[in-house]
PDB file of C-alpha atoms in Angstrom:
ATOM      1  CA  MET A   1     -14.500  18.914  -1.322  1.00  0.00           C
ATOM      2  CA  GLN A   2     -10.938  20.340  -1.761  1.00  0.00           C
ATOM      3  CA  LYS A   3      -8.797  17.636  -3.502  1.00  0.00           C
ATOM      4  CA  THR A   4      -4.992  17.810  -3.517  1.00  0.00           C
ATOM      5  CA  THR A   5      -3.239  16.319  -6.439  1.00  0.00           C
ATOM      6  CA  GLU A   6       0.411  15.892  -7.081  1.00  0.00           C
ATOM      7  CA  MET A   7       1.490  16.037 -10.753  1.00  0.00           C
ATOM      8  CA  THR A   8       3.297  13.410 -12.894  1.00  0.00           C
ATOM      9  CA  ASP A   9       4.906  14.612 -16.091  1.00  0.00           C
ATOM     10  CA  PRO A  10       3.339  12.210 -18.692  1.00  0.00           C
ATOM     11  CA  ALA A  11       6.340  12.259 -20.851  1.00  0.00           C
ATOM     12  CA  THR A  12       8.922  10.990 -18.280  1.00  0.00           C
ATOM     13  CA  GLY A  13       6.739   9.622 -15.533  1.00  0.00           C
ATOM     14  CA  LEU A  14       8.302  11.543 -12.890  1.00  0.00           C
ATOM     15  CA  ARG A  15       6.314  13.111 -10.032  1.00  0.00           C
ATOM     16  CA  GLU A  16       7.046  16.915  -9.236  1.00  0.00           C
ATOM     17  CA  CYS A  17       9.682  17.759  -6.772  1.00  0.00           C
ATOM     18  CA  PRO A  18       8.397  16.832  -3.291  1.00  0.00           C
ATOM     19  CA  PHE A  19      10.151  20.103  -1.663  1.00  0.00           C
ATOM     20  CA  CYS A  20       9.248  22.937  -4.213  1.00  0.00           C
ATOM     21  CA  GLY A  21       6.684  21.245  -6.634  1.00  0.00           C
ATOM     22  CA  GLY A  22       9.326  21.841  -9.441  1.00  0.00           C
ATOM     23  CA  VAL A  23       9.966  19.794 -12.673  1.00  0.00           C
ATOM     24  CA  ALA A  24      12.091  16.753 -12.188  1.00  0.00           C
ATOM     25  CA  ALA A  25      14.643  15.603 -14.877  1.00  0.00           C
ATOM     26  CA  PHE A  26      16.884  12.693 -15.496  1.00  0.00           C
ATOM     27  CA  ALA A  27      20.476  13.100 -14.981  1.00  0.00           C
ATOM     28  CA  THR A  28      23.707  10.706 -14.999  1.00  0.00           C
ATOM     29  CA  VAL A  29      27.096  10.709 -13.532  1.00  0.00           C
ATOM     30  CA  ARG A  30      30.094   8.847 -15.094  1.00  0.00           C
ATOM     31  CA  TYR A  31      32.879   7.639 -12.640  1.00  0.00           C
ATOM     32  CA  PRO A  32      36.264   7.021 -14.311  1.00  0.00           C
ATOM     33  CA  LYS A  33      36.794   3.457 -15.322  1.00  0.00           C
ATOM     34  CA  GLU A  34      39.671   2.961 -12.661  1.00  0.00           C
ATOM     35  CA  SER A  35      37.505   4.615  -9.938  1.00  0.00           C
ATOM     36  CA  GLU A  36      36.369   2.235  -7.036  1.00  0.00           C
ATOM     37  CA  VAL A  37      32.961   2.953  -7.751  1.00  0.00           C
ATOM     38  CA  ALA A  38      33.251   1.680 -11.266  1.00  0.00           C
ATOM     39  CA  ARG A  39      35.641  -0.935 -10.485  1.00  0.00           C
ATOM     40  CA  LEU A  40      33.624  -2.358  -7.589  1.00  0.00           C
ATOM     41  CA  ASN A  41      30.285  -2.175  -9.161  1.00  0.00           C
ATOM     42  CA  GLY A  42      31.124  -2.918 -12.832  1.00  0.00           C
ATOM     43  CA  GLN A  43      29.633   0.112 -14.039  1.00  0.00           C
ATOM     44  CA  GLU A  44      30.742   3.675 -15.038  1.00  0.00           C
ATOM     45  CA  VAL A  45      27.445   5.579 -15.537  1.00  0.00           C
ATOM     46  CA  TRP A  46      25.013   5.953 -12.775  1.00  0.00           C
ATOM     47  CA  HIS A  47      21.512   7.483 -12.967  1.00  0.00           C
ATOM     48  CA  TYR A  48      19.315   9.873 -10.477  1.00  0.00           C
ATOM     49  CA  ILE A  49      16.735  12.407 -10.682  1.00  0.00           C
ATOM     50  CA  SER A  50      17.052  15.775  -9.867  1.00  0.00           C
ATOM     51  CA  CYS A  51      14.642  19.057  -9.665  1.00  0.00           C
ATOM     52  CA  VAL A  52      15.424  21.514 -12.158  1.00  0.00           C
ATOM     53  CA  GLU A  53      14.133  24.389  -9.733  1.00  0.00           C
ATOM     54  CA  CYS A  54      15.459  23.811  -6.245  1.00  0.00           C
ATOM     55  CA  GLY A  55      18.043  21.228  -7.185  1.00  0.00           C
ATOM     56  CA  ALA A  56      16.804  18.133  -4.981  1.00  0.00           C
ATOM     57  CA  GLY A  57      17.660  14.813  -5.982  1.00  0.00           C
ATOM     58  CA  ASN A  58      18.044  11.449  -5.217  1.00  0.00           C
ATOM     59  CA  ARG A  59      21.788  10.787  -6.386  1.00  0.00           C
ATOM     60  CA  GLY A  60      22.690   9.628  -2.959  1.00  0.00           C
ATOM     61  CA  LEU A  61      26.547   8.548  -2.859  1.00  0.00           C
ATOM     62  CA  ILE A  62      26.646   7.237  -6.280  1.00  0.00           C
ATOM     63  CA  GLY A  63      23.384   7.251  -8.054  1.00  0.00           C
ATOM     64  CA  PHE A  64      21.125   4.154  -9.252  1.00  0.00           C
ATOM     65  CA  LYS A  65      22.467   1.553 -11.613  1.00  0.00           C
ATOM     66  CA  THR A  66      19.160   1.877 -13.694  1.00  0.00           C
ATOM     67  CA  THR A  67      17.068   4.690 -14.668  1.00  0.00           C
ATOM     68  CA  GLU A  68      13.928   2.799 -13.759  1.00  0.00           C
ATOM     69  CA  ALA A  69      15.317   2.255 -10.266  1.00  0.00           C
ATOM     70  CA  ALA A  70      16.080   5.927  -9.961  1.00  0.00           C
ATOM     71  CA  ILE A  71      12.655   6.816 -11.102  1.00  0.00           C
ATOM     72  CA  THR A  72      10.945   4.366  -8.614  1.00  0.00           C
ATOM     73  CA  ALA A  73      12.962   5.900  -5.688  1.00  0.00           C
ATOM     74  CA  TRP A  74      11.880   9.548  -6.791  1.00  0.00           C
ATOM     75  CA  ASN A  75       8.456   8.706  -7.216  1.00  0.00           C
ATOM     76  CA  THR A  76       8.199   6.780  -3.701  1.00  0.00           C
ATOM     77  CA  ARG A  77       6.559   9.067  -1.081  1.00  0.00           C
ATOM     78  CA  LYS A  78       5.380   6.647   1.661  1.00  0.00           C
ATOM     79  CA  ALA A  79       4.767   9.215   4.343  1.00  0.00           C
ATOM     80  CA  ALA A  80       3.141  12.015   1.846  1.00  0.00           C
ATOM     81  CA  ASP A  81       0.998   9.366   0.166  1.00  0.00           C
ATOM     82  CA  ALA A  82      -0.362   7.671   3.463  1.00  0.00           C
ATOM     83  CA  LEU A  83      -0.942  11.464   4.695  1.00  0.00           C
ATOM     84  CA  ARG A  84      -2.955  11.938   1.389  1.00  0.00           C
ATOM     85  CA  ASP A  85      -4.806   8.773   1.800  1.00  0.00           C
ATOM     86  CA  GLU A  86      -5.772   9.631   5.349  1.00  0.00           C
ATOM     87  CA  ILE A  87      -6.911  13.139   4.481  1.00  0.00           C
ATOM     88  CA  THR A  88      -9.058  11.606   1.671  1.00  0.00           C
ATOM     89  CA  ARG A  89     -10.594   9.330   4.202  1.00  0.00           C
ATOM     90  CA  LEU A  90     -11.268  11.928   6.831  1.00  0.00           C
ATOM     91  CA  ARG A  91     -12.832  14.122   4.085  1.00  0.00           C
ATOM     92  CA  ASN A  92     -15.056  11.434   2.855  1.00  0.00           C
ATOM     93  CA  ALA A  93     -16.364  10.634   6.538  1.00  0.00           C
ATOM     94  CA  LEU A  94     -16.962  14.372   7.058  1.00  0.00           C
ATOM     95  CA  GLU A  95     -18.922  14.646   3.665  1.00  0.00           C
ATOM     96  CA  TRP A  96     -21.081  11.684   4.795  1.00  0.00           C
ATOM     97  CA  VAL A  97     -21.748  13.122   8.345  1.00  0.00           C
ATOM     98  CA  GLN A  98     -22.452  16.400   6.652  1.00  0.00           C
ATOM     99  CA  GLN A  99     -24.928  14.601   4.226  1.00  0.00           C
ATOM    100  CA  THR A 100     -26.489  12.225   6.714  1.00  0.00           C
ATOM    101  CA  PHE A 101     -26.947  15.027   9.572  1.00  0.00           C
ATOM    102  CA  GLY A 102     -26.952  18.086   7.778  1.00  0.00           C
ATOM    103  CA  SER A 103     -30.602  18.187   7.271  1.00  0.00           C
ATOM    104  CA  MET A 104     -31.732  17.110  10.433  1.00  0.00           C
ATOM    105  CA  GLU A 105     -33.149  19.998  12.885  1.00  0.00           C
ATOM    106  CA  CYS A 106     -32.373  20.151  16.633  1.00  0.00           C
ATOM    107  CA  ASP A 107     -34.803  18.641  18.684  1.00  0.00           C
ATOM    108  CA  CYS A 108     -33.032  18.610  22.052  1.00  0.00           C
ATOM    109  CA  GLY A 109     -34.973  21.906  23.202  1.00  0.00           C
ATOM    110  CA  GLU A 110     -31.680  23.533  24.442  1.00  0.00           C
ATOM    111  CA  TRP A 111     -30.731  26.852  22.715  1.00  0.00           C
ATOM    112  CA  GLU A 112     -27.285  26.631  24.180  1.00  0.00           C
ATOM    113  CA  HIS A 113     -25.240  23.339  23.869  1.00  0.00           C
ATOM    114  CA  THR A 114     -22.986  22.092  26.420  1.00  0.00           C
ATOM    115  CA  ASP A 115     -19.562  20.166  25.715  1.00  0.00           C
ATOM    116  CA  ASP A 116     -21.341  17.315  27.555  1.00  0.00           C
ATOM    117  CA  TYR A 117     -21.537  14.467  24.949  1.00  0.00           C
ATOM    118  CA  GLU A 118     -24.047  12.525  27.131  1.00  0.00           C
ATOM    119  CA  ASP A 119     -26.742  15.319  26.787  1.00  0.00           C
ATOM    120  CA  HIS A 120     -26.540  15.687  22.787  1.00  0.00           C
ATOM    121  CA  ALA A 121     -25.206  12.499  21.487  1.00  0.00           C
ATOM    122  CA  ASP A 122     -28.301  11.387  20.300  1.00  0.00           C
ATOM    123  CA  GLY A 123     -28.535  12.798  17.002  1.00  0.00           C
ATOM    124  CA  CYS A 124     -28.408  16.424  17.681  1.00  0.00           C
ATOM    125  CA  PRO A 125     -26.896  18.052  14.531  1.00  0.00           C
ATOM    126  CA  GLU A 126     -25.816  21.085  16.263  1.00  0.00           C
ATOM    127  CA  TYR A 127     -23.764  19.357  18.661  1.00  0.00           C
ATOM    128  CA  ILE A 128     -22.139  17.012  15.993  1.00  0.00           C
ATOM    129  CA  PHE A 129     -21.303  19.949  13.992  1.00  0.00           C
ATOM    130  CA  GLY A 130     -19.912  21.943  16.714  1.00  0.00           C
ATOM    131  CA  TYR A 131     -17.815  18.911  18.082  1.00  0.00           C
ATOM    132  CA  ILE A 132     -16.277  18.769  14.438  1.00  0.00           C
ATOM    133  CA  ASP A 133     -15.588  22.325  14.104  1.00  0.00           C
ATOM    134  CA  ARG A 134     -13.884  22.113  17.458  1.00  0.00           C
ATOM    135  CA  VAL A 135     -11.706  19.139  16.556  1.00  0.00           C
ATOM    136  CA  LEU A 136     -11.012  20.663  13.025  1.00  0.00           C
ATOM    137  CA  TYR A 137     -10.457  24.170  13.929  1.00  0.00           C
ATOM    138  CA  PRO A 138      -9.289  24.389  17.457  1.00  0.00           C
ATOM    139  CA  GLU A 139      -7.923  27.818  16.832  1.00  0.00           C
ATOM    140  CA  LYS A 140     -11.180  29.365  16.687  1.00  0.00           C
TER     141      LYS A 140
END
């Protein structure tokens, strides 16, 4: 089973860049004391994370008040994490199907299987694997 992993730098706790897979680094921006950003927020130095390879970053308009907030925002990948979890769930299900039905032999007596589910739904592994192939690889 193929496994997709995303790297986290143990020294910094930062995940790799979501766009190029590059190394991420801490960064800061300093606003002058008299600027609106510093005056309204009571803070001159703001934090963000940036990819050292492609330049992607999470600075936004002014940055984050703390390094921890910048790290949390950088490391959050809701959609990608949800997709990765779904891929893992589907791969585990496919592995179960292969282990459960893979050793069975077709006893339906037909040499050519139709796409009619009713004719082959009762434990015909050739039909099951053919169906899985058609769903996973429709371009075949």
